[in-house]
Short mmCIF file of C-alpha atoms and ligand atoms in Angstrom, two decimals:
data_model
loop_
_atom_site.label_atom_id
_atom_site.label_comp_id
_atom_site.label_asym_id
_atom_site.label_seq_id
_atom_site.Cartn_x
_atom_site.Cartn_y
_atom_site.Cartn_z
CA MET A 1 0.00 0.00 0.00
CA THR A 2 1.46 3.38 -0.98
CA GLY A 3 2.25 6.18 1.50
CA THR A 4 -0.81 8.01 2.64
CA LEU A 5 -3.08 5.02 1.93
CA ALA A 6 -1.04 2.80 4.25
CA GLU A 7 -1.40 5.34 7.07
CA LEU A 8 -5.16 5.82 6.57
CA PRO A 9 -6.48 2.86 8.60
CA GLY A 10 -4.50 4.09 11.61
CA ARG A 11 -5.66 7.66 11.10
CA ILE A 12 -9.25 6.46 10.77
CA ASN A 13 -9.09 4.45 13.98
CA SER A 14 -7.46 7.35 15.85
CA ARG A 15 -9.99 9.78 14.37
CA GLU A 16 -7.17 11.89 12.95
CA ALA A 17 -8.56 11.31 9.46
CA VAL A 18 -10.64 14.22 8.22
CA LEU A 19 -13.76 13.35 6.23
CA GLY A 20 -15.46 15.41 3.57
CA VAL A 21 -19.07 14.83 2.54
CA VAL A 22 -20.23 16.51 -0.67
CA GLY A 23 -24.02 16.77 -1.03
CA LEU A 24 -26.00 17.08 2.22
CA GLY A 25 -29.33 15.68 1.08
CA TYR A 26 -31.24 12.50 1.91
CA VAL A 27 -28.08 10.42 1.73
CA GLY A 28 -25.19 12.80 2.47
CA LEU A 29 -26.65 14.43 5.57
CA PRO A 30 -27.22 11.26 7.60
CA VAL A 31 -23.82 9.96 6.46
CA ALA A 32 -22.10 13.17 7.61
CA CYS A 33 -23.96 13.15 10.93
CA LEU A 34 -23.23 9.49 11.60
CA PHE A 35 -19.50 9.79 10.93
CA ALA A 36 -19.34 13.00 13.00
CA SER A 37 -21.17 11.28 15.86
CA LYS A 38 -18.44 8.63 15.84
CA GLY A 39 -15.80 11.29 16.51
CA PHE A 40 -14.66 12.21 13.00
CA HIS A 41 -14.16 15.80 11.98
CA VAL A 42 -16.53 16.10 9.03
CA ILE A 43 -16.57 18.90 6.49
CA GLY A 44 -20.03 18.92 4.93
CA VAL A 45 -20.22 20.73 1.59
CA ASP A 46 -23.38 21.65 -0.26
CA ARG A 47 -23.94 24.24 -3.00
CA ASP A 48 -27.29 25.27 -1.48
CA GLY A 49 -26.57 28.26 0.77
CA ASP A 50 -30.02 28.11 2.38
CA ARG A 51 -29.49 24.48 3.31
CA ILE A 52 -26.06 25.29 4.79
CA ALA A 53 -27.49 28.19 6.77
CA LEU A 54 -30.08 25.86 8.33
CA LEU A 55 -27.47 23.21 9.08
CA ARG A 56 -25.13 25.73 10.70
CA VAL A 57 -27.74 26.45 13.37
CA GLY A 58 -28.43 22.76 13.80
CA ARG A 59 -31.75 22.71 11.95
CA CYS A 60 -32.55 19.72 9.76
CA PRO A 61 -33.59 20.65 6.20
CA ILE A 62 -35.16 17.22 5.62
CA GLU A 63 -38.85 17.81 6.39
CA THR A 64 -40.07 14.25 6.23
CA ASN A 65 -40.01 12.17 9.40
CA GLU A 66 -36.52 10.75 9.96
CA PRO A 67 -36.22 9.31 13.49
CA GLY A 68 -33.08 10.47 15.30
CA LEU A 69 -31.63 12.62 12.54
CA ALA A 70 -32.58 16.07 13.85
CA ALA A 71 -31.21 15.29 17.32
CA LEU A 72 -27.98 13.85 15.90
CA LEU A 73 -27.52 16.90 13.70
CA THR A 74 -28.00 19.31 16.60
CA ASP A 75 -25.42 17.37 18.58
CA VAL A 76 -22.68 17.20 15.94
CA ILE A 77 -23.15 20.86 15.04
CA SER A 78 -23.00 22.02 18.67
CA THR A 79 -19.82 19.99 19.31
CA GLY A 80 -18.26 21.31 16.10
CA GLN A 81 -17.65 17.76 14.84
CA MET A 82 -19.47 18.62 11.65
CA GLN A 83 -18.81 21.84 9.79
CA PRO A 84 -21.32 22.69 7.01
CA THR A 85 -20.06 25.02 4.29
CA THR A 86 -20.67 26.01 0.70
CA ASP A 87 -16.93 26.51 0.25
CA ALA A 88 -15.45 23.41 -1.39
CA SER A 89 -11.92 24.62 -0.70
CA ALA A 90 -12.52 23.45 2.88
CA LEU A 91 -12.08 19.92 1.48
CA ALA A 92 -8.34 20.53 1.01
CA ASP A 93 -7.62 18.83 4.35
CA ALA A 94 -9.88 15.83 3.82
CA ASP A 95 -8.39 12.34 3.69
CA VAL A 96 -11.61 10.73 2.44
CA ILE A 97 -14.38 12.52 0.58
CA THR A 98 -17.76 10.92 -0.03
CA VAL A 99 -20.05 12.26 -2.77
CA SER A 100 -23.83 11.98 -2.52
CA VAL A 101 -25.25 14.21 -5.24
CA GLU A 102 -28.29 13.67 -7.43
CA THR A 103 -27.98 11.32 -10.39
CA PRO A 104 -31.36 11.78 -12.10
CA VAL A 105 -32.50 10.44 -15.45
CA GLY A 106 -33.80 12.94 -18.00
CA THR A 107 -35.22 12.86 -21.51
CA GLY A 108 -35.02 9.49 -23.14
CA HIS A 109 -34.38 8.05 -19.70
CA ARG A 110 -30.72 8.98 -20.09
CA PRO A 111 -28.68 9.57 -16.91
CA GLU A 112 -27.90 13.19 -16.13
CA TYR A 113 -24.51 13.30 -14.40
CA ALA A 114 -23.96 17.07 -14.45
CA SER A 115 -24.02 17.34 -10.65
CA LEU A 116 -21.67 14.37 -10.32
CA ARG A 117 -19.25 15.83 -12.87
CA LYS A 118 -19.29 19.23 -11.15
CA ALA A 119 -18.68 17.73 -7.72
CA CYS A 120 -15.80 15.59 -8.97
CA THR A 121 -14.23 18.40 -10.97
CA THR A 122 -14.30 20.63 -7.89
CA ILE A 123 -12.85 17.90 -5.68
CA GLY A 124 -10.11 17.33 -8.27
CA GLU A 125 -9.15 20.99 -8.01
CA VAL A 126 -8.97 21.25 -4.20
CA ALA A 127 -8.29 17.80 -2.73
CA LYS A 128 -4.88 16.82 -1.46
CA ASP A 129 -2.57 14.14 -2.86
CA GLY A 130 -3.68 10.62 -1.94
CA VAL A 131 -7.28 11.53 -1.13
CA VAL A 132 -9.81 8.69 -1.34
CA VAL A 133 -12.95 9.75 -3.21
CA VAL A 134 -16.02 7.59 -2.62
CA ILE A 135 -19.14 7.99 -4.77
CA GLU A 136 -22.21 7.04 -2.73
CA SER A 137 -24.74 8.17 -5.32
CA THR A 138 -26.35 5.44 -7.41
CA ILE A 139 -24.65 5.36 -10.83
CA GLY A 140 -24.85 3.21 -13.92
CA PRO A 141 -22.21 0.62 -14.83
CA GLY A 142 -19.01 2.21 -16.13
CA THR A 143 -19.65 5.64 -14.63
CA MET A 144 -16.68 5.51 -12.24
CA ASP A 145 -14.30 4.98 -15.16
CA GLN A 146 -16.04 7.11 -17.78
CA ILE A 147 -17.29 10.07 -15.72
CA VAL A 148 -15.82 10.16 -12.21
CA ARG A 149 -12.12 9.59 -12.81
CA PRO A 150 -11.89 11.91 -15.87
CA SER A 151 -13.75 14.63 -13.93
CA LEU A 152 -11.43 14.27 -10.92
CA GLU A 153 -8.45 14.60 -13.21
CA SER A 154 -9.88 17.29 -15.50
CA THR A 155 -7.56 19.78 -13.81
CA PRO A 156 -4.10 18.16 -14.14
CA SER A 157 -2.55 18.34 -10.69
CA GLY A 158 -0.27 15.37 -10.47
CA ARG A 159 -2.01 14.55 -7.19
CA LYS A 160 -3.14 10.94 -6.70
CA ARG A 161 -6.86 10.16 -6.22
CA PHE A 162 -7.98 6.72 -5.03
CA LEU A 163 -11.53 5.72 -6.03
CA GLY A 164 -14.36 3.97 -4.24
CA HIS A 165 -18.07 3.46 -4.94
CA CYS A 166 -20.18 2.58 -1.88
CA PRO A 167 -23.84 2.99 -2.89
CA GLU A 168 -26.31 3.69 -0.11
CA ARG A 169 -29.19 1.39 0.81
CA VAL A 170 -31.20 4.01 2.67
CA MET A 171 -34.98 4.20 2.73
CA PRO A 172 -36.97 7.34 3.47
CA GLY A 173 -38.15 7.18 7.06
CA LYS A 174 -35.28 4.88 8.00
CA LEU A 175 -32.26 6.89 6.85
CA LEU A 176 -30.19 6.52 10.00
CA SER A 177 -31.23 2.99 10.93
CA ASN A 178 -30.66 1.64 7.42
CA LEU A 179 -27.23 3.28 7.24
CA ALA A 180 -26.16 1.50 10.39
CA THR A 181 -27.83 -1.87 9.89
CA MET A 182 -27.88 -2.67 6.15
CA SER A 183 -25.03 -4.50 4.49
CA ARG A 184 -23.07 -2.57 1.90
CA VAL A 185 -20.98 -3.17 -1.15
CA ILE A 186 -17.59 -1.49 -0.84
CA GLY A 187 -16.58 -0.88 -4.43
CA ALA A 188 -12.88 0.02 -4.78
CA GLU A 189 -10.30 0.50 -7.51
CA SER A 190 -7.97 -1.96 -5.78
CA PRO A 191 -8.02 -4.40 -2.86
CA GLU A 192 -5.84 -1.95 -0.91
CA VAL A 193 -8.37 0.86 -1.29
CA GLY A 194 -11.11 -1.66 -0.47
CA SER A 195 -9.51 -2.60 2.82
CA VAL A 196 -9.09 1.05 3.80
CA LEU A 197 -12.78 1.73 3.06
CA GLU A 198 -13.76 -1.38 4.98
CA VAL A 199 -12.04 0.13 8.03
CA LEU A 200 -13.82 3.43 7.48
CA TYR A 201 -17.35 2.09 6.97
CA SER A 202 -17.01 -0.40 9.81
CA GLN A 203 -17.04 2.67 12.09
CA ILE A 204 -20.73 3.27 11.22
CA VAL A 205 -22.06 0.01 9.71
CA GLN A 206 -22.89 -3.00 11.86
CA ALA A 207 -23.58 -5.36 8.92
CA ASP A 208 -21.69 -7.15 6.14
CA LEU A 209 -19.26 -5.02 4.20
CA ASP A 210 -18.58 -6.74 0.90
CA VAL A 211 -15.49 -5.46 -0.91
CA ALA A 212 -15.69 -5.64 -4.70
CA ASP A 213 -14.41 -3.85 -7.78
CA LEU A 214 -16.00 -0.58 -8.88
CA LEU A 215 -18.04 -2.07 -11.72
CA THR A 216 -19.52 -4.76 -9.50
CA ALA A 217 -20.66 -2.09 -7.03
CA GLU A 218 -22.29 -0.10 -9.84
CA LEU A 219 -24.09 -3.21 -11.09
CA VAL A 220 -25.24 -4.36 -7.64
CA LYS A 221 -27.04 -1.17 -6.64
CA THR A 222 -28.72 -0.48 -9.97
CA GLY A 223 -29.40 -4.20 -10.36
CA GLU A 224 -31.05 -4.63 -6.98
CA ASN A 225 -33.52 -1.84 -7.67
CA ALA A 226 -34.18 -2.95 -11.24
CA TYR A 227 -34.83 -6.42 -9.84
CA ARG A 228 -37.48 -4.99 -7.49
CA ASP A 229 -39.09 -2.95 -10.27
CA VAL A 230 -39.33 -6.01 -12.56
CA ASN A 231 -40.89 -8.04 -9.76
CA ILE A 232 -43.45 -5.34 -9.05
CA ALA A 233 -44.18 -5.20 -12.79
CA PHE A 234 -44.81 -8.94 -12.83
CA ALA A 235 -47.38 -8.53 -10.04
CA ASN A 236 -48.97 -5.67 -11.97
CA GLU A 237 -49.11 -7.62 -15.25
CA LEU A 238 -50.63 -10.60 -13.45
CA ALA A 239 -53.23 -8.18 -12.09
CA LEU A 240 -54.06 -6.90 -15.58
CA ILE A 241 -54.38 -10.46 -16.88
CA CYS A 242 -56.71 -11.32 -13.99
CA GLU A 243 -58.85 -8.27 -14.77
CA GLU A 244 -59.04 -9.35 -18.40
CA VAL A 245 -60.05 -12.95 -17.76
CA GLY A 246 -62.18 -12.37 -14.65
CA GLY A 247 -59.67 -13.60 -12.05
CA ASP A 248 -58.70 -12.23 -8.62
CA VAL A 249 -54.99 -11.45 -8.50
CA TRP A 250 -55.00 -11.10 -4.71
CA LYS A 251 -56.13 -14.70 -4.31
CA VAL A 252 -53.95 -15.90 -7.19
CA ARG A 253 -50.74 -14.33 -5.82
CA GLU A 254 -51.47 -15.72 -2.35
CA LEU A 255 -51.74 -19.25 -3.71
CA ILE A 256 -48.76 -18.89 -6.08
CA ASN A 257 -46.63 -17.86 -3.10
CA LYS A 258 -47.41 -21.17 -1.42
CA SER A 259 -45.26 -22.72 -4.12
CA PRO A 260 -41.60 -22.96 -3.02
CA GLY A 261 -39.36 -20.21 -4.30
CA ARG A 262 -42.21 -17.97 -5.43
CA ASN A 263 -42.75 -14.49 -4.06
CA VAL A 264 -45.18 -12.54 -6.20
CA LEU A 265 -45.17 -8.99 -4.88
CA PHE A 266 -48.19 -6.69 -4.58
CA PRO A 267 -49.95 -5.08 -7.56
CA GLY A 268 -50.72 -1.43 -7.11
CA GLY A 269 -51.52 1.94 -8.58
CA GLY A 270 -47.93 2.62 -9.59
CA VAL A 271 -44.30 2.70 -8.48
CA GLY A 272 -43.07 5.88 -6.86
CA GLY A 273 -40.21 6.99 -4.66
CA HIS A 274 -36.73 8.22 -5.37
CA CYS A 275 -34.96 4.99 -6.21
CA ILE A 276 -37.07 2.43 -8.04
CA PRO A 277 -38.37 4.61 -10.89
CA LYS A 278 -34.85 5.85 -11.65
CA ASP A 279 -32.28 3.15 -10.96
CA PRO A 280 -33.42 0.67 -13.65
CA TRP A 281 -32.68 3.35 -16.26
CA LEU A 282 -29.21 3.82 -14.79
CA LEU A 283 -28.62 0.07 -15.18
CA LEU A 284 -29.85 0.31 -18.76
CA SER A 285 -27.52 3.20 -19.51
CA SER A 286 -25.23 0.47 -20.83
CA PRO A 287 -27.81 -1.68 -22.64
CA PRO A 288 -26.81 -5.17 -23.76
CA SER A 289 -25.81 -5.29 -27.42
CA GLY A 290 -28.10 -6.95 -29.96
CA GLU A 291 -31.85 -6.77 -30.41
CA SER A 292 -32.89 -8.43 -27.16
CA ALA A 293 -35.98 -6.69 -25.82
CA SER A 294 -35.29 -5.31 -22.37
CA VAL A 295 -37.31 -6.83 -19.54
CA VAL A 296 -36.15 -3.95 -17.35
CA ALA A 297 -37.40 -1.29 -19.78
CA ALA A 298 -40.70 -3.10 -20.32
CA ALA A 299 -41.19 -3.33 -16.56
CA ARG A 300 -40.58 0.41 -16.19
CA MET A 301 -43.15 1.21 -18.87
CA LEU A 302 -45.69 -1.18 -17.40
CA ASN A 303 -45.31 0.22 -13.90
CA ASP A 304 -45.48 3.79 -15.18
CA GLY A 305 -48.74 2.87 -16.87
CA MET A 306 -50.49 1.72 -13.70
CA PRO A 307 -51.95 5.12 -12.70
CA ALA A 308 -53.70 5.19 -16.10
CA ARG A 309 -55.11 1.73 -15.40
CA VAL A 310 -56.54 3.00 -12.13
CA ALA A 311 -57.99 5.99 -14.00
CA LYS A 312 -59.71 3.55 -16.39
CA LEU A 313 -61.20 1.62 -13.47
CA THR A 314 -62.41 4.94 -12.05
CA LEU A 315 -64.13 5.89 -15.32
CA ASP A 316 -65.70 2.40 -15.48
CA CYS A 317 -67.03 2.85 -11.98
CA LEU A 318 -68.39 6.34 -12.72
CA GLY A 319 -69.99 4.95 -15.89
CA GLU A 320 -71.83 2.29 -13.92
CA LEU A 321 -73.07 5.07 -11.63
CA ASP A 322 -74.15 7.14 -14.69
CA VAL A 323 -71.88 9.98 -13.68
CA GLU A 324 -70.13 11.81 -16.49
CA PRO A 325 -66.45 12.56 -15.82
CA LYS A 326 -67.11 16.28 -16.29
CA ASP A 327 -69.75 16.12 -13.54
CA ALA A 328 -67.76 13.85 -11.24
CA THR A 329 -66.02 14.62 -7.95
CA VAL A 330 -63.31 12.04 -7.25
CA ALA A 331 -61.72 11.72 -3.79
CA VAL A 332 -58.22 10.22 -3.95
CA LEU A 333 -57.08 8.52 -0.75
CA GLY A 334 -53.28 8.60 -0.62
CA PHE A 335 -50.65 10.86 -2.14
CA ALA A 336 -47.43 9.54 -0.53
CA TYR A 337 -45.56 7.02 -2.68
CA LEU A 338 -45.58 4.38 0.08
CA GLU A 339 -47.95 3.24 2.83
CA ASP A 340 -47.57 5.05 6.17
CA SER A 341 -44.88 7.31 4.69
CA ASP A 342 -44.86 11.10 4.21
CA ASP A 343 -42.56 10.93 1.19
CA THR A 344 -44.30 12.07 -1.98
CA ARG A 345 -41.46 11.82 -4.51
CA ASN A 346 -42.66 10.47 -7.86
CA SER A 347 -46.10 9.87 -6.37
CA PRO A 348 -48.24 7.61 -8.60
CA THR A 349 -51.23 9.74 -7.58
CA ASP A 350 -49.79 12.53 -9.71
CA GLY A 351 -50.19 10.19 -12.67
CA LEU A 352 -53.81 9.51 -11.74
CA LEU A 353 -54.56 13.24 -11.49
CA ALA A 354 -52.97 13.80 -14.90
CA GLU A 355 -55.36 11.26 -16.41
CA LEU A 356 -58.62 12.41 -14.80
CA ARG A 357 -58.33 16.19 -14.52
CA PRO A 358 -58.30 16.77 -18.32
CA LEU A 359 -61.61 14.88 -18.50
CA GLY A 360 -63.17 17.46 -16.20
CA CYS A 361 -63.19 15.43 -12.99
CA ARG A 362 -62.97 17.56 -9.83
CA MET A 363 -60.17 15.86 -7.89
CA ARG A 364 -59.86 15.93 -4.12
CA ILE A 365 -56.83 14.47 -2.33
CA HIS A 366 -56.42 13.11 1.18
CA ASP A 367 -53.29 11.84 2.88
CA PRO A 368 -52.84 11.60 6.68
CA PHE A 369 -49.06 11.88 6.32
CA VAL A 370 -48.82 14.77 3.87
CA ALA A 371 -49.38 18.21 5.44
CA GLU A 372 -51.08 19.64 2.35
CA TYR A 373 -53.69 16.85 2.33
CA ARG A 374 -53.99 16.02 6.01
CA SER A 375 -57.73 16.76 6.30
CA ASP A 376 -60.34 14.37 7.68
CA ALA A 377 -60.93 11.48 5.29
CA LEU A 378 -64.73 11.66 5.66
CA GLU A 379 -64.59 15.39 4.94
CA CYS A 380 -62.65 14.65 1.74
CA LEU A 381 -65.24 12.00 0.80
CA THR A 382 -68.23 14.27 1.46
CA GLY A 383 -70.11 14.87 -1.78
CA ALA A 384 -67.74 12.70 -3.81
CA ASP A 385 -69.02 10.32 -6.49
CA CYS A 386 -66.07 7.95 -6.35
CA ALA A 387 -63.22 7.30 -3.91
CA VAL A 388 -59.90 5.96 -5.22
CA VAL A 389 -57.56 4.20 -2.76
CA MET A 390 -54.04 4.75 -4.12
CA VAL A 391 -52.00 4.10 -0.95
CA ALA A 392 -52.53 1.43 1.70
CA HIS A 393 -52.16 3.78 4.67
CA THR A 394 -53.17 1.97 7.85
CA GLU A 395 -55.75 4.71 8.53
CA TYR A 396 -57.74 3.70 5.46
CA ARG A 397 -58.12 0.14 6.64
CA LYS A 398 -60.12 1.55 9.58
CA LEU A 399 -62.38 3.76 7.45
CA ASN A 400 -66.06 3.28 8.30
CA LEU A 401 -67.58 2.41 4.94
CA GLN A 402 -71.14 2.93 6.16
CA GLN A 403 -70.27 6.51 7.25
CA ALA A 404 -68.40 7.09 3.99
CA GLY A 405 -71.45 5.91 2.03
CA VAL A 406 -73.69 8.33 3.88
CA VAL A 407 -71.57 11.44 3.12
CA MET A 408 -70.72 10.58 -0.49
CA ARG A 409 -72.99 11.68 -3.35
CA HIS A 410 -72.52 8.33 -5.06
CA ARG A 411 -71.06 5.22 -3.46
CA GLY A 412 -68.32 4.57 -5.97
CA LEU A 413 -64.92 3.19 -4.98
CA VAL A 414 -61.77 1.99 -6.75
CA ASP A 415 -59.36 0.01 -4.60
CA ALA A 416 -55.84 -0.08 -6.09
CA ARG A 417 -54.25 -1.67 -3.00
CA ALA A 418 -56.79 -4.32 -1.83
CA VAL A 419 -57.39 -2.30 1.33
CA PHE A 420 -61.11 -3.15 1.58
CA ASP A 421 -62.90 -6.47 1.78
CA PRO A 422 -65.27 -6.81 -1.22
CA GLY A 423 -68.00 -8.27 0.97
CA GLU A 424 -67.89 -5.22 3.23
CA LEU A 425 -68.00 -2.92 0.21
CA ARG A 426 -71.13 -4.72 -1.02
CA GLU A 427 -72.74 -4.56 2.40
CA ALA A 428 -72.11 -0.82 2.52
CA GLY A 429 -73.83 -0.45 -0.86
CA PHE A 430 -70.73 0.45 -2.89
CA THR A 431 -70.32 0.09 -6.62
CA PHE A 432 -66.63 -0.74 -6.82
CA ARG A 433 -63.66 -1.91 -8.85
CA ARG A 434 -60.60 -3.65 -7.42
CA LEU A 435 -57.30 -3.52 -9.25
CA GLY A 436 -56.55 -7.01 -10.52
CA VAL A 437 -60.07 -8.38 -10.16
CA GLY A 438 -62.27 -8.98 -13.20
CA ALA A 439 -65.33 -6.68 -13.14
CA SER A 440 -67.54 -9.60 -14.14
CA ARG A 441 -66.13 -11.85 -11.42
CA THR A 442 -68.73 -13.58 -9.29
CA ALA A 443 -66.90 -14.61 -6.17
CA TRP A 444 -67.98 -17.89 -4.49
N1 LIG B 525 -44.60 -1.21 -4.64
C1 LIG B 525 -45.63 -1.95 -5.22
N2 LIG B 525 -45.71 -3.27 -4.96
C2 LIG B 525 -44.81 -3.91 -4.14
C3 LIG B 525 -43.77 -3.14 -3.58
C4 LIG B 525 -43.68 -1.80 -3.84
O1 LIG B 525 -46.46 -1.42 -5.95
O2 LIG B 525 -44.95 -5.10 -3.90
C5 LIG B 525 -44.50 0.22 -4.93
C6 LIG B 525 -44.66 1.06 -3.68
O3 LIG B 525 -46.01 1.38 -3.46
C7 LIG B 525 -43.83 2.31 -4.02
C8 LIG B 525 -42.73 1.77 -4.93
O4 LIG B 525 -43.20 0.51 -5.41
O5 LIG B 525 -44.61 3.24 -4.73
C9 LIG B 525 -41.40 1.57 -4.24
O6 LIG B 525 -41.65 0.85 -3.07
P1 LIG B 525 -40.43 0.10 -2.26
O7 LIG B 525 -41.07 -0.76 -1.25
O8 LIG B 525 -39.50 -0.49 -3.22
O9 LIG B 525 -39.76 1.29 -1.44
P2 LIG B 525 -38.52 2.21 -1.82
O10 LIG B 525 -38.77 2.97 -3.06
O11 LIG B 525 -38.23 2.97 -0.59
O12 LIG B 525 -37.37 1.16 -2.12
C10 LIG B 525 -36.39 0.95 -1.16
C11 LIG B 525 -35.18 0.52 -1.90
N3 LIG B 525 -34.10 0.50 -0.97
C12 LIG B 525 -32.96 1.14 -1.29
O13 LIG B 525 -32.79 1.72 -2.34
C13 LIG B 525 -31.93 1.07 -0.24
C14 LIG B 525 -35.35 -0.85 -2.49
O14 LIG B 525 -34.09 -1.30 -2.98
C15 LIG B 525 -35.80 -1.82 -1.45
O15 LIG B 525 -36.02 -3.08 -2.08
C16 LIG B 525 -37.11 -1.34 -0.86
O16 LIG B 525 -36.85 -0.04 -0.26
C17 LIG B 525 -37.59 -2.30 0.21
O17 LIG B 525 -37.27 -3.49 0.09
O18 LIG B 525 -38.30 -1.88 1.10
#
């Protein structure tokens, strides 16, 4: 192991090593706080001056509910362990710099690495010789070689940069706990760099740390999320087939899963969140050669089409109630992308609204976790012709259908998440559609 690299494990264990964290968002901020809470001096850099101003006074800019993060931030700011700044030159003293900036996909589902390039170019200009630069953002295969290293070296300095790619497995609502308890791939340019990063991450991660090459790390993270998206798409396609032939996907998936090695996931009104809609496209940024149709791309398109399927069920239901879309009031239950979450990124409900509003439907939205929509569910349902359950929030499972029926103008309901029992819907006098259940189905 060369010079500075050989000394790093010792400097990490003695807390002499200085850490830099570039990008203080959903991923970077908990990472910075966690390392600082373990005694490291952490320089947190973000280009957003407002965000830095909040952090400097110990206020957490992440508004969704993240247990423990606000308290940890206050602590590491008050002790001076973490220093937020917009000035990247403060990274000059850092021994290891992690980068957690956005890696979105844009038109044509192509990755947009402008933020990543800018961060790496800046680091290349200011970082000292022998610095270890770790990309924690999710990136497509080949990005470390084709984007990161050239950007780091775009300003010839003669100073050595060692590369790592340690993608995060965080989930909104569990940022801190996931960071500490989920296994991680430690991608590194060499086994020596890998063993240094293993020492570093073992300070905050109490789970497997699997050292691998950079490309493997790129493929694992994008692959694991593409895998989930494809599996959700299978459940959704099975639902559409059941609708077509008069089956009940909720019964079918339950019985399939009794077969060893099967695990059909849950159909639903769409796939939202920050990771799953994006990461499959990052994996596909290096598509296999030849004409093979992409399962991953087809799954993305199918999942993106689910809000429109729910809109069709809604129009069917309104039709049975003889309510024209232009005269209809539709109450959507659920705006968050996930049950019992307040995170609304890439909400499938947005897709539903985009389908129904142009037809003249008056759309109302309720969500107990989203401030903007946190009204009383019955109030939202009052005068509505059709309710649409888009998110399986626990609160909805307790909804009194009789009361809902009384306040609604028509007793229409579309259930995209199998929240309600069909027998109870019948008893309460509802005309309803269930995603994945044939309209003509006559249950035993
Ligand atoms: N969804 C379905 N049916 C399912 C599962 C999910 O329609 O059976 C929908 C959800 O409603 C949501 C979207 O897909 O709109 C994503 O749900 P998710 O459960 O995958 O939650 P995420 O987006 O928070 O995914 C994260 C990812 N974790 C990381 O990136 C570290 C993902 O890799 C995990 O597999 C997932 O959590 C998890 O397992 O909970």
